[in-house]
Amino acid sequence: MTSGVEMTDARSLFVDEAREYLQLISDSLLRLEEEPDRADSLNELFRAMHSLKGMAATMGYGRTVELAHASESLLDRLRSGGLEAASRRSAVDALFEAAGALEQLIEAIASDGGEPPAQATGWVTPLVERLEALRGGAGDGAGPAAGDAPDGHPNGGSKRNPTKANSVKANPAPWTVSVRLAQDTPLKGVRAYTVLRVLEGLGELIRCIPSRDELEEEAFDDRFQVVLHSGEGAEAIRRAVLAVTDVVEAEVGPGEQGATPGSPAEENGSAGSATQENGQLSSFAVQKQHTVRVETARLDALVDLIGELVITQNNLKDVVDSRRRGGRSGGVLSPGAGRGAPGVREPNRPEAVRALGEAPREAEEAPQAAEEALHALAEGPLRRLERISSELQETVMKLRMVPLQQVFSRFPRVVRDLAHATGKRLRLLIEGEQTELDRTIVNQLGDPLLHLLRNAVDHGIEPPEERLRLGKPEVGQIRLSARTEGNQVTLELEDDGRGIDPERIRQKLLASGRFPAEEVRRMDRERLIQFVFEPGFSTADRVTETSGRGVGVDAARAAIEAVGGRLSLHTEVGKGTVVHIRLPLTLAILRALLVRAEGETYALPLEAVRSIEQLRAERVESLQGHPVMRYRGRVIPIRPLVRTLEGLPPGALPVEELRGALAVVVESGRMRAAIAVDEVLGQQEVVIKSLGRLLGDLPGLMGATILGSGRVALIVDAGFMAG
Amino acid sequence: MGKRVLITDDTAFMRMTLRRLLESNGYEVVGEAEDGLDAINKYQELRPDVVTMDITMPKLDGISAIREILRIDPGARIIVCSAMGQKPMVIEALQAGARDFLVKPFQPQRVLEALEKASS
């Protein structure tokens, strides 16, 4: 069996595919719950469960096989239409549970390298037993090789050993066997031949549709039917056929469909749905994606390399540009072109002017005409290089983009479960799930969104009685939407529930005694609402199973900000709450404002920058020893960049020293601050590099970037500065 | 659990590919045979649970080897491995008694499925 600590190829493939199947199962179950008679959902479920079972069996995951097998058998029963409406509903509930349990097993396999030990999975057994009881086929063990099922065939024997050749019983009866092969079955003619041989071992072949010759000549797509006289039961025949490689579906119905009218099957009426209309098998669109799986680390390496390429190209461009300019004006000459450390497209760098004296001496010594000719030659190829590398950059960025669907797809199921658990009725609308975002960001979105969703269900949406009393539609609505706006993606999570009551927050604050009562009474609505972002602050009256355990909106906001996003919340009592989330399309490249402070260059995410202000003397004040400035009707703190990063209190700095400096006003969430810097250098797209293990997670920094000059600039986390 | 497999193929690469795949999935590859004769000898010596059998090989082809092995042990489980376009030969091999067939290039999932089915 697979062993070892690291994920083996086979196991990672197994986990990937198992997750896909579980998603498919969950989607189909949701559809089935809405429209219980949908044969296609059932068939899809059955196939997915069957495939999952087969994969798990290949890997030797016994508990998974057991559970999948019991689910598959129950699905088969559902499919044959043998259950009453009430039993069908409990069957679907049990299948939901089974899907959840399978997910747990698969995730355990993914993280621990194998199924949990038997004693840790004792909970599987009662579930399997329940699935079996619902199926009504007590006695059919979980072992895939168990005996025949009582499929209701009039002559159906209950013989074991179905695969023993020529075990034709005294009373053979007609069966119609419908077989589907995997879409990409190699040599499918031969495969059909193999199936026929297996069937021949079970009884007498009456005919094939299409004909045997056509089958062997591959004159069929992926399905065929065989009429067989056999004393074996339907289930035994089905299992024998399913045991053939590449057979993905096999159904056995009594009688000779389309052949002998009035066969026992007709009165019996329990034929499987797919065999009822001969040749009219419902077709499944098996989606085949033309994709290649690539390890994400390779993709990241590619992104890194392109970052290097862009930097080198900027380097080269600076050399060419500065030399060209150097030949003529020299006024805005970049420094050090001849020292191999040319400047960037950083406008108006004063030290560029200062450095003029020591600038390219060789350049001045070289014959100027030849110089210029050389640079004129270099310019064409350089422009092309720029164009190509920017296209390359864009293409690679697109490689990292994945649709939000990956995260959204689990929510309908979550909401369904939450609704059941809370006794609420609600509908989840999802819009824009095809919107694409950087993989890293999408991967980080699951938990915060899940949390917000739970909040909405738990605290937002009212119970049905209350909604009716309030004159609201009985069924609550949660809308999750995504759309691309420029180089950002906006998510909205909107519920039509009770909203957040600022007065309740006020009561809570008063009760907590954290602030003087007078101050709390004076707080306006906006200020009060901000408290939902405080760790551990919950307005929930009771702790429910799903949320309100103190992990609040604050955690969701922190997670969103960690990927460079912003979260804000608007709420109206009685009407509902909208959470707005804005996310950058990619994490790898950032539009930054380059600033200079205490001799170093820093990059600020342009997204967070509201404006650049001159700290004129009359605007700067001191409030309780802290420098502040008036900004658009509010008083915001002034934070000197370097001191704040170093964790020093700004109060120690005399206000006078700040006067006359520049301040970059940044905003994060609803918090604003003015960051005092010496100089603003300009805007630039920068490639974000991790600070690496050496520096680790420094508070206040998002990473670093390498400028065209080869110098490193630290990227400042606006959330840290504003918060 | 740990089924014993004999791999038969005249190319070392194919033998290695199969060996890696099978071994990393819990099978025990007890031997490798380079041609049909070799396969017959090794079968008698090793009595594996499953044999994978290439068709076109020097000295003795796979189909003849299947017939011979089944003569020695009617319960032998043999999976024939063919390239695309060898359909008549695959059918012949199945008629000779092969349990299943695989088509090159191998798709791991299919190989494992066939092995699992043939050996259970």
mmCIF file of N, CA, C and O in Angstrom, chain A residues 1-2 8 10 13 17 54-55 57-59 182 184-187 189-191 193-194 197 216-218 242-247, chain B residues 1-2 24-27 82-87 90-91 94-95 97-103 107 109-110 112-114 116-117:
data_model
loop_
_atom_site.group_PDB
_atom_site.id
_atom_site.type_symbol
_atom_site.label_atom_id
_atom_site.label_comp_id
_atom_site.label_asym_id
_atom_site.label_seq_id
_atom_site.Cartn_x
_atom_site.Cartn_y
_atom_site.Cartn_z
ATOM 1 N N MET A 1 0.835 -1.206 0.000
ATOM 2 C CA MET A 1 0.000 0.000 0.000
ATOM 3 C C MET A 1 0.865 1.250 0.000
ATOM 4 O O MET A 1 2.041 1.208 0.297
ATOM 5 N N THR A 2 0.242 2.343 -0.286
ATOM 6 C CA THR A 2 1.018 3.565 -0.334
ATOM 7 C C THR A 2 1.532 3.875 1.060
ATOM 8 O O THR A 2 0.857 3.700 2.045
ATOM 9 N N THR A 8 2.311 10.556 -2.181
ATOM 10 C CA THR A 8 2.750 9.878 -3.396
ATOM 11 C C THR A 8 1.873 10.345 -4.553
ATOM 12 O O THR A 8 0.770 10.839 -4.349
ATOM 13 N N ALA A 10 0.221 8.640 -6.712
ATOM 14 C CA ALA A 10 -1.055 7.927 -6.788
ATOM 15 C C ALA A 10 -2.030 8.488 -5.767
ATOM 16 O O ALA A 10 -3.194 8.716 -6.065
ATOM 17 N N LEU A 13 -3.250 11.970 -6.694
ATOM 18 C CA LEU A 13 -4.219 11.843 -7.784
ATOM 19 C C LEU A 13 -5.553 11.359 -7.219
ATOM 20 O O LEU A 13 -6.616 11.862 -7.559
ATOM 21 N N GLU A 17 -9.004 13.521 -7.383
ATOM 22 C CA GLU A 17 -10.187 13.019 -8.082
ATOM 23 C C GLU A 17 -11.324 12.746 -7.118
ATOM 24 O O GLU A 17 -12.479 12.992 -7.430
ATOM 25 N N GLY A 54 -14.447 2.511 -6.624
ATOM 26 C CA GLY A 54 -13.403 1.786 -7.351
ATOM 27 C C GLY A 54 -12.026 2.353 -7.050
ATOM 28 O O GLY A 54 -11.062 1.612 -6.813
ATOM 29 N N MET A 55 -11.948 3.688 -7.018
ATOM 30 C CA MET A 55 -10.657 4.325 -6.745
ATOM 31 C C MET A 55 -10.182 3.987 -5.342
ATOM 32 O O MET A 55 -9.018 3.664 -5.118
ATOM 33 N N ALA A 57 -10.992 1.481 -3.593
ATOM 34 C CA ALA A 57 -10.625 0.072 -3.507
ATOM 35 C C ALA A 57 -9.216 -0.134 -4.055
ATOM 36 O O ALA A 57 -8.417 -0.888 -3.502
ATOM 37 N N THR A 58 -8.897 0.590 -5.143
ATOM 38 C CA THR A 58 -7.555 0.483 -5.716
ATOM 39 C C THR A 58 -6.507 0.900 -4.706
ATOM 40 O O THR A 58 -5.427 0.326 -4.626
ATOM 41 N N MET A 59 -6.851 1.929 -3.913
ATOM 42 C CA MET A 59 -5.903 2.423 -2.933
ATOM 43 C C MET A 59 -5.974 1.631 -1.628
ATOM 44 O O MET A 59 -5.185 1.858 -0.722
ATOM 45 N N ALA A 182 -16.380 3.399 -20.549
ATOM 46 C CA ALA A 182 -15.759 4.705 -20.348
ATOM 47 C C ALA A 182 -15.533 5.350 -21.708
ATOM 48 O O ALA A 182 -15.292 4.655 -22.697
ATOM 49 N N ASP A 184 -13.230 7.031 -23.091
ATOM 50 C CA ASP A 184 -11.956 6.899 -23.789
ATOM 51 C C ASP A 184 -11.428 5.463 -23.729
ATOM 52 O O ASP A 184 -10.229 5.247 -23.703
ATOM 53 N N THR A 185 -12.323 4.532 -23.703
ATOM 54 C CA THR A 185 -11.909 3.131 -23.651
ATOM 55 C C THR A 185 -11.033 2.775 -24.846
ATOM 56 O O THR A 185 -11.445 2.948 -25.989
ATOM 57 N N PRO A 186 -9.832 2.271 -24.587
ATOM 58 C CA PRO A 186 -9.022 1.837 -25.735
ATOM 59 C C PRO A 186 -9.565 0.510 -26.276
ATOM 60 O O PRO A 186 -10.050 -0.302 -25.504
ATOM 61 N N LEU A 187 -9.465 0.332 -27.559
ATOM 62 C CA LEU A 187 -9.954 -0.887 -28.209
ATOM 63 C C LEU A 187 -11.338 -1.274 -27.701
ATOM 64 O O LEU A 187 -11.545 -2.353 -27.172
ATOM 65 N N GLY A 189 -13.981 -2.145 -29.137
ATOM 66 C CA GLY A 189 -14.551 -3.339 -29.762
ATOM 67 C C GLY A 189 -14.143 -4.585 -28.986
ATOM 68 O O GLY A 189 -14.963 -5.468 -28.701
ATOM 69 N N VAL A 190 -12.878 -4.621 -28.625
ATOM 70 C CA VAL A 190 -12.384 -5.770 -27.880
ATOM 71 C C VAL A 190 -12.998 -5.781 -26.488
ATOM 72 O O VAL A 190 -13.305 -6.836 -25.927
ATOM 73 N N ARG A 191 -13.199 -4.584 -25.932
ATOM 74 C CA ARG A 191 -13.784 -4.507 -24.606
ATOM 75 C C ARG A 191 -15.213 -5.039 -24.634
ATOM 76 O O ARG A 191 -15.628 -5.781 -23.744
ATOM 77 N N TYR A 193 -16.308 -7.147 -26.656
ATOM 78 C CA TYR A 193 -16.128 -8.588 -26.801
ATOM 79 C C TYR A 193 -15.907 -9.243 -25.433
ATOM 80 O O TYR A 193 -16.474 -10.294 -25.125
ATOM 81 N N THR A 194 -15.093 -8.604 -24.599
ATOM 82 C CA THR A 194 -14.834 -9.131 -23.261
ATOM 83 C C THR A 194 -16.129 -9.223 -22.450
ATOM 84 O O THR A 194 -16.371 -10.197 -21.748
ATOM 85 N N ARG A 197 -18.180 -12.079 -23.564
ATOM 86 C CA ARG A 197 -17.636 -13.342 -23.048
ATOM 87 C C ARG A 197 -18.058 -13.577 -21.605
ATOM 88 O O ARG A 197 -18.411 -14.695 -21.228
ATOM 89 N N GLU A 216 -17.883 -5.458 -32.476
ATOM 90 C CA GLU A 216 -16.458 -5.755 -32.615
ATOM 91 C C GLU A 216 -15.783 -4.801 -33.602
ATOM 92 O O GLU A 216 -14.586 -4.551 -33.495
ATOM 93 N N GLU A 217 -16.578 -4.253 -34.517
ATOM 94 C CA GLU A 217 -16.021 -3.285 -35.461
ATOM 95 C C GLU A 217 -16.040 -1.865 -34.864
ATOM 96 O O GLU A 217 -15.794 -0.900 -35.567
ATOM 97 N N GLU A 218 -16.392 -1.771 -33.616
ATOM 98 C CA GLU A 218 -16.469 -0.488 -32.915
ATOM 99 C C GLU A 218 -17.513 0.454 -33.501
ATOM 100 O O GLU A 218 -17.382 1.663 -33.443
ATOM 101 N N LEU A 242 -19.914 -5.215 -14.359
ATOM 102 C CA LEU A 242 -19.165 -4.075 -13.804
ATOM 103 C C LEU A 242 -17.733 -4.453 -13.468
ATOM 104 O O LEU A 242 -16.855 -3.602 -13.403
ATOM 105 N N ALA A 243 -17.505 -5.737 -13.269
ATOM 106 C CA ALA A 243 -16.146 -6.172 -12.929
ATOM 107 C C ALA A 243 -15.221 -6.092 -14.140
ATOM 108 O O ALA A 243 -14.007 -6.177 -14.005
ATOM 109 N N VAL A 244 -15.795 -5.929 -15.325
ATOM 110 C CA VAL A 244 -14.954 -5.825 -16.515
ATOM 111 C C VAL A 244 -14.341 -4.422 -16.559
ATOM 112 O O VAL A 244 -15.031 -3.429 -16.350
ATOM 113 N N THR A 245 -13.064 -4.369 -16.820
ATOM 114 C CA THR A 245 -12.362 -3.088 -16.920
ATOM 115 C C THR A 245 -13.064 -2.184 -17.946
ATOM 116 O O THR A 245 -13.557 -2.683 -18.969
ATOM 117 N N ASP A 246 -13.100 -0.903 -17.655
ATOM 118 C CA ASP A 246 -13.670 0.110 -18.548
ATOM 119 C C ASP A 246 -15.198 0.129 -18.595
ATOM 120 O O ASP A 246 -15.778 0.984 -19.255
ATOM 121 N N VAL A 247 -15.850 -0.787 -17.925
ATOM 122 C CA VAL A 247 -17.307 -0.703 -17.868
ATOM 123 C C VAL A 247 -17.637 0.275 -16.750
ATOM 124 O O VAL A 247 -17.241 0.066 -15.612
ATOM 125 N N MET B 1 -3.815 -7.710 -0.965
ATOM 126 C CA MET B 1 -2.727 -7.046 -0.236
ATOM 127 C C MET B 1 -1.389 -7.589 -0.708
ATOM 128 O O MET B 1 -1.115 -8.776 -0.542
ATOM 129 N N GLY B 2 -0.619 -6.759 -1.378
ATOM 130 C CA GLY B 2 0.706 -7.190 -1.815
ATOM 131 C C GLY B 2 0.682 -8.351 -2.801
ATOM 132 O O GLY B 2 1.438 -9.305 -2.648
ATOM 133 N N SER B 24 4.558 1.133 -6.476
ATOM 134 C CA SER B 24 4.121 2.269 -5.669
ATOM 135 C C SER B 24 2.659 2.125 -5.290
ATOM 136 O O SER B 24 2.118 2.949 -4.575
ATOM 137 N N ASN B 25 2.016 1.089 -5.792
ATOM 138 C CA ASN B 25 0.621 0.903 -5.419
ATOM 139 C C ASN B 25 0.403 -0.413 -4.687
ATOM 140 O O ASN B 25 -0.672 -1.007 -4.736
ATOM 141 N N GLY B 26 1.423 -0.862 -4.084
ATOM 142 C CA GLY B 26 1.259 -1.973 -3.160
ATOM 143 C C GLY B 26 1.420 -3.355 -3.764
ATOM 144 O O GLY B 26 1.190 -4.351 -3.085
ATOM 145 N N TYR B 27 1.780 -3.426 -5.018
ATOM 146 C CA TYR B 27 2.019 -4.753 -5.578
ATOM 147 C C TYR B 27 3.479 -5.139 -5.382
ATOM 148 O O TYR B 27 4.351 -4.281 -5.271
ATOM 149 N N SER B 82 -1.054 -4.723 -25.021
ATOM 150 C CA SER B 82 -0.858 -4.573 -26.460
ATOM 151 C C SER B 82 -0.684 -3.116 -26.806
ATOM 152 O O SER B 82 -0.999 -2.233 -26.021
ATOM 153 N N ALA B 83 -0.213 -2.875 -27.993
ATOM 154 C CA ALA B 83 -0.184 -1.522 -28.503
ATOM 155 C C ALA B 83 -1.468 -1.302 -29.293
ATOM 156 O O ALA B 83 -2.176 -2.256 -29.602
ATOM 157 N N MET B 84 -1.769 -0.062 -29.598
ATOM 158 C CA MET B 84 -2.932 0.217 -30.442
ATOM 159 C C MET B 84 -2.772 -0.519 -31.772
ATOM 160 O O MET B 84 -1.654 -0.681 -32.254
ATOM 161 N N GLY B 85 -3.889 -0.952 -32.328
ATOM 162 C CA GLY B 85 -3.810 -1.561 -33.655
ATOM 163 C C GLY B 85 -3.485 -3.042 -33.635
ATOM 164 O O GLY B 85 -3.211 -3.638 -34.662
ATOM 165 N N GLN B 86 -3.501 -3.632 -32.438
ATOM 166 C CA GLN B 86 -3.260 -5.073 -32.376
ATOM 167 C C GLN B 86 -4.546 -5.814 -32.030
ATOM 168 O O GLN B 86 -4.506 -6.856 -31.386
ATOM 169 N N LYS B 87 -5.647 -5.280 -32.478
ATOM 170 C CA LYS B 87 -6.935 -5.805 -32.058
ATOM 171 C C LYS B 87 -7.094 -7.318 -32.265
ATOM 172 O O LYS B 87 -7.468 -8.028 -31.331
ATOM 173 N N VAL B 90 -5.257 -9.148 -29.693
ATOM 174 C CA VAL B 90 -5.826 -9.063 -28.350
ATOM 175 C C VAL B 90 -6.974 -10.059 -28.230
ATOM 176 O O VAL B 90 -7.090 -10.790 -27.238
ATOM 177 N N ILE B 91 -7.803 -10.103 -29.251
ATOM 178 C CA ILE B 91 -8.922 -11.052 -29.203
ATOM 179 C C ILE B 91 -8.390 -12.476 -29.122
ATOM 180 O O ILE B 91 -8.889 -13.308 -28.353
ATOM 181 N N LEU B 94 -7.325 -13.127 -25.656
ATOM 182 C CA LEU B 94 -8.456 -13.334 -24.750
ATOM 183 C C LEU B 94 -9.045 -14.731 -24.969
ATOM 184 O O LEU B 94 -9.419 -15.413 -24.018
ATOM 185 N N GLN B 95 -9.097 -15.120 -26.251
ATOM 186 C CA GLN B 95 -9.608 -16.467 -26.528
ATOM 187 C C GLN B 95 -8.674 -17.522 -25.951
ATOM 188 O O GLN B 95 -9.115 -18.581 -25.519
ATOM 189 N N GLY B 97 -7.237 -17.223 -23.296
ATOM 190 C CA GLY B 97 -7.477 -17.328 -21.855
ATOM 191 C C GLY B 97 -6.993 -16.160 -21.012
ATOM 192 O O GLY B 97 -7.045 -16.219 -19.788
ATOM 193 N N ALA B 98 -6.531 -15.108 -21.645
ATOM 194 C CA ALA B 98 -6.133 -13.933 -20.866
ATOM 195 C C ALA B 98 -7.368 -13.365 -20.176
ATOM 196 O O ALA B 98 -8.455 -13.377 -20.739
ATOM 197 N N ARG B 99 -7.189 -12.862 -18.957
ATOM 198 C CA ARG B 99 -8.338 -12.368 -18.204
ATOM 199 C C ARG B 99 -8.761 -10.973 -18.639
ATOM 200 O O ARG B 99 -9.920 -10.596 -18.504
ATOM 201 N N ASP B 100 -7.792 -10.198 -19.059
ATOM 202 C CA ASP B 100 -8.081 -8.791 -19.331
ATOM 203 C C ASP B 100 -7.014 -8.286 -20.294
ATOM 204 O O ASP B 100 -6.057 -9.003 -20.590
ATOM 205 N N PHE B 101 -7.190 -7.084 -20.777
ATOM 206 C CA PHE B 101 -6.154 -6.523 -21.625
ATOM 207 C C PHE B 101 -5.894 -5.074 -21.283
ATOM 208 O O PHE B 101 -6.748 -4.375 -20.741
ATOM 209 N N LEU B 102 -4.702 -4.640 -21.601
ATOM 210 C CA LEU B 102 -4.310 -3.245 -21.398
ATOM 211 C C LEU B 102 -3.729 -2.743 -22.698
ATOM 212 O O LEU B 102 -3.107 -3.496 -23.438
ATOM 213 N N VAL B 103 -3.951 -1.472 -22.968
ATOM 214 C CA VAL B 103 -3.443 -0.903 -24.210
ATOM 215 C C VAL B 103 -2.380 0.137 -23.882
ATOM 216 O O VAL B 103 -2.562 0.975 -23.008
ATOM 217 N N GLN B 107 -2.372 3.770 -19.068
ATOM 218 C CA GLN B 107 -2.946 4.782 -18.182
ATOM 219 C C GLN B 107 -2.957 4.147 -16.799
ATOM 220 O O GLN B 107 -3.584 3.099 -16.601
ATOM 221 N N GLN B 109 -4.414 4.438 -14.029
ATOM 222 C CA GLN B 109 -5.660 4.054 -13.391
ATOM 223 C C GLN B 109 -6.196 2.755 -13.974
ATOM 224 O O GLN B 109 -6.704 1.903 -13.273
ATOM 225 N N ARG B 110 -6.062 2.648 -15.308
ATOM 226 C CA ARG B 110 -6.561 1.444 -15.968
ATOM 227 C C ARG B 110 -5.721 0.230 -15.605
ATOM 228 O O ARG B 110 -6.237 -0.858 -15.405
ATOM 229 N N LEU B 112 -4.059 -0.256 -12.918
ATOM 230 C CA LEU B 112 -4.334 -0.662 -11.545
ATOM 231 C C LEU B 112 -5.692 -1.336 -11.430
ATOM 232 O O LEU B 112 -5.860 -2.300 -10.710
ATOM 233 N N GLU B 113 -6.631 -0.783 -12.193
ATOM 234 C CA GLU B 113 -7.971 -1.372 -12.153
ATOM 235 C C GLU B 113 -7.925 -2.806 -12.672
ATOM 236 O O GLU B 113 -8.493 -3.718 -12.083
ATOM 237 N N ALA B 114 -7.226 -2.987 -13.790
ATOM 238 C CA ALA B 114 -7.141 -4.317 -14.387
ATOM 239 C C ALA B 114 -6.429 -5.277 -13.434
ATOM 240 O O ALA B 114 -6.869 -6.407 -13.231
ATOM 241 N N GLU B 116 -6.164 -5.014 -10.241
ATOM 242 C CA GLU B 116 -6.972 -5.267 -9.052
ATOM 243 C C GLU B 116 -8.054 -6.304 -9.359
ATOM 244 O O GLU B 116 -8.296 -7.219 -8.597
ATOM 245 N N LYS B 117 -8.672 -6.126 -10.532
ATOM 246 C CA LYS B 117 -9.748 -7.054 -10.883
ATOM 247 C C LYS B 117 -9.219 -8.449 -11.150
ATOM 248 O O LYS B 117 -9.829 -9.439 -10.767
#
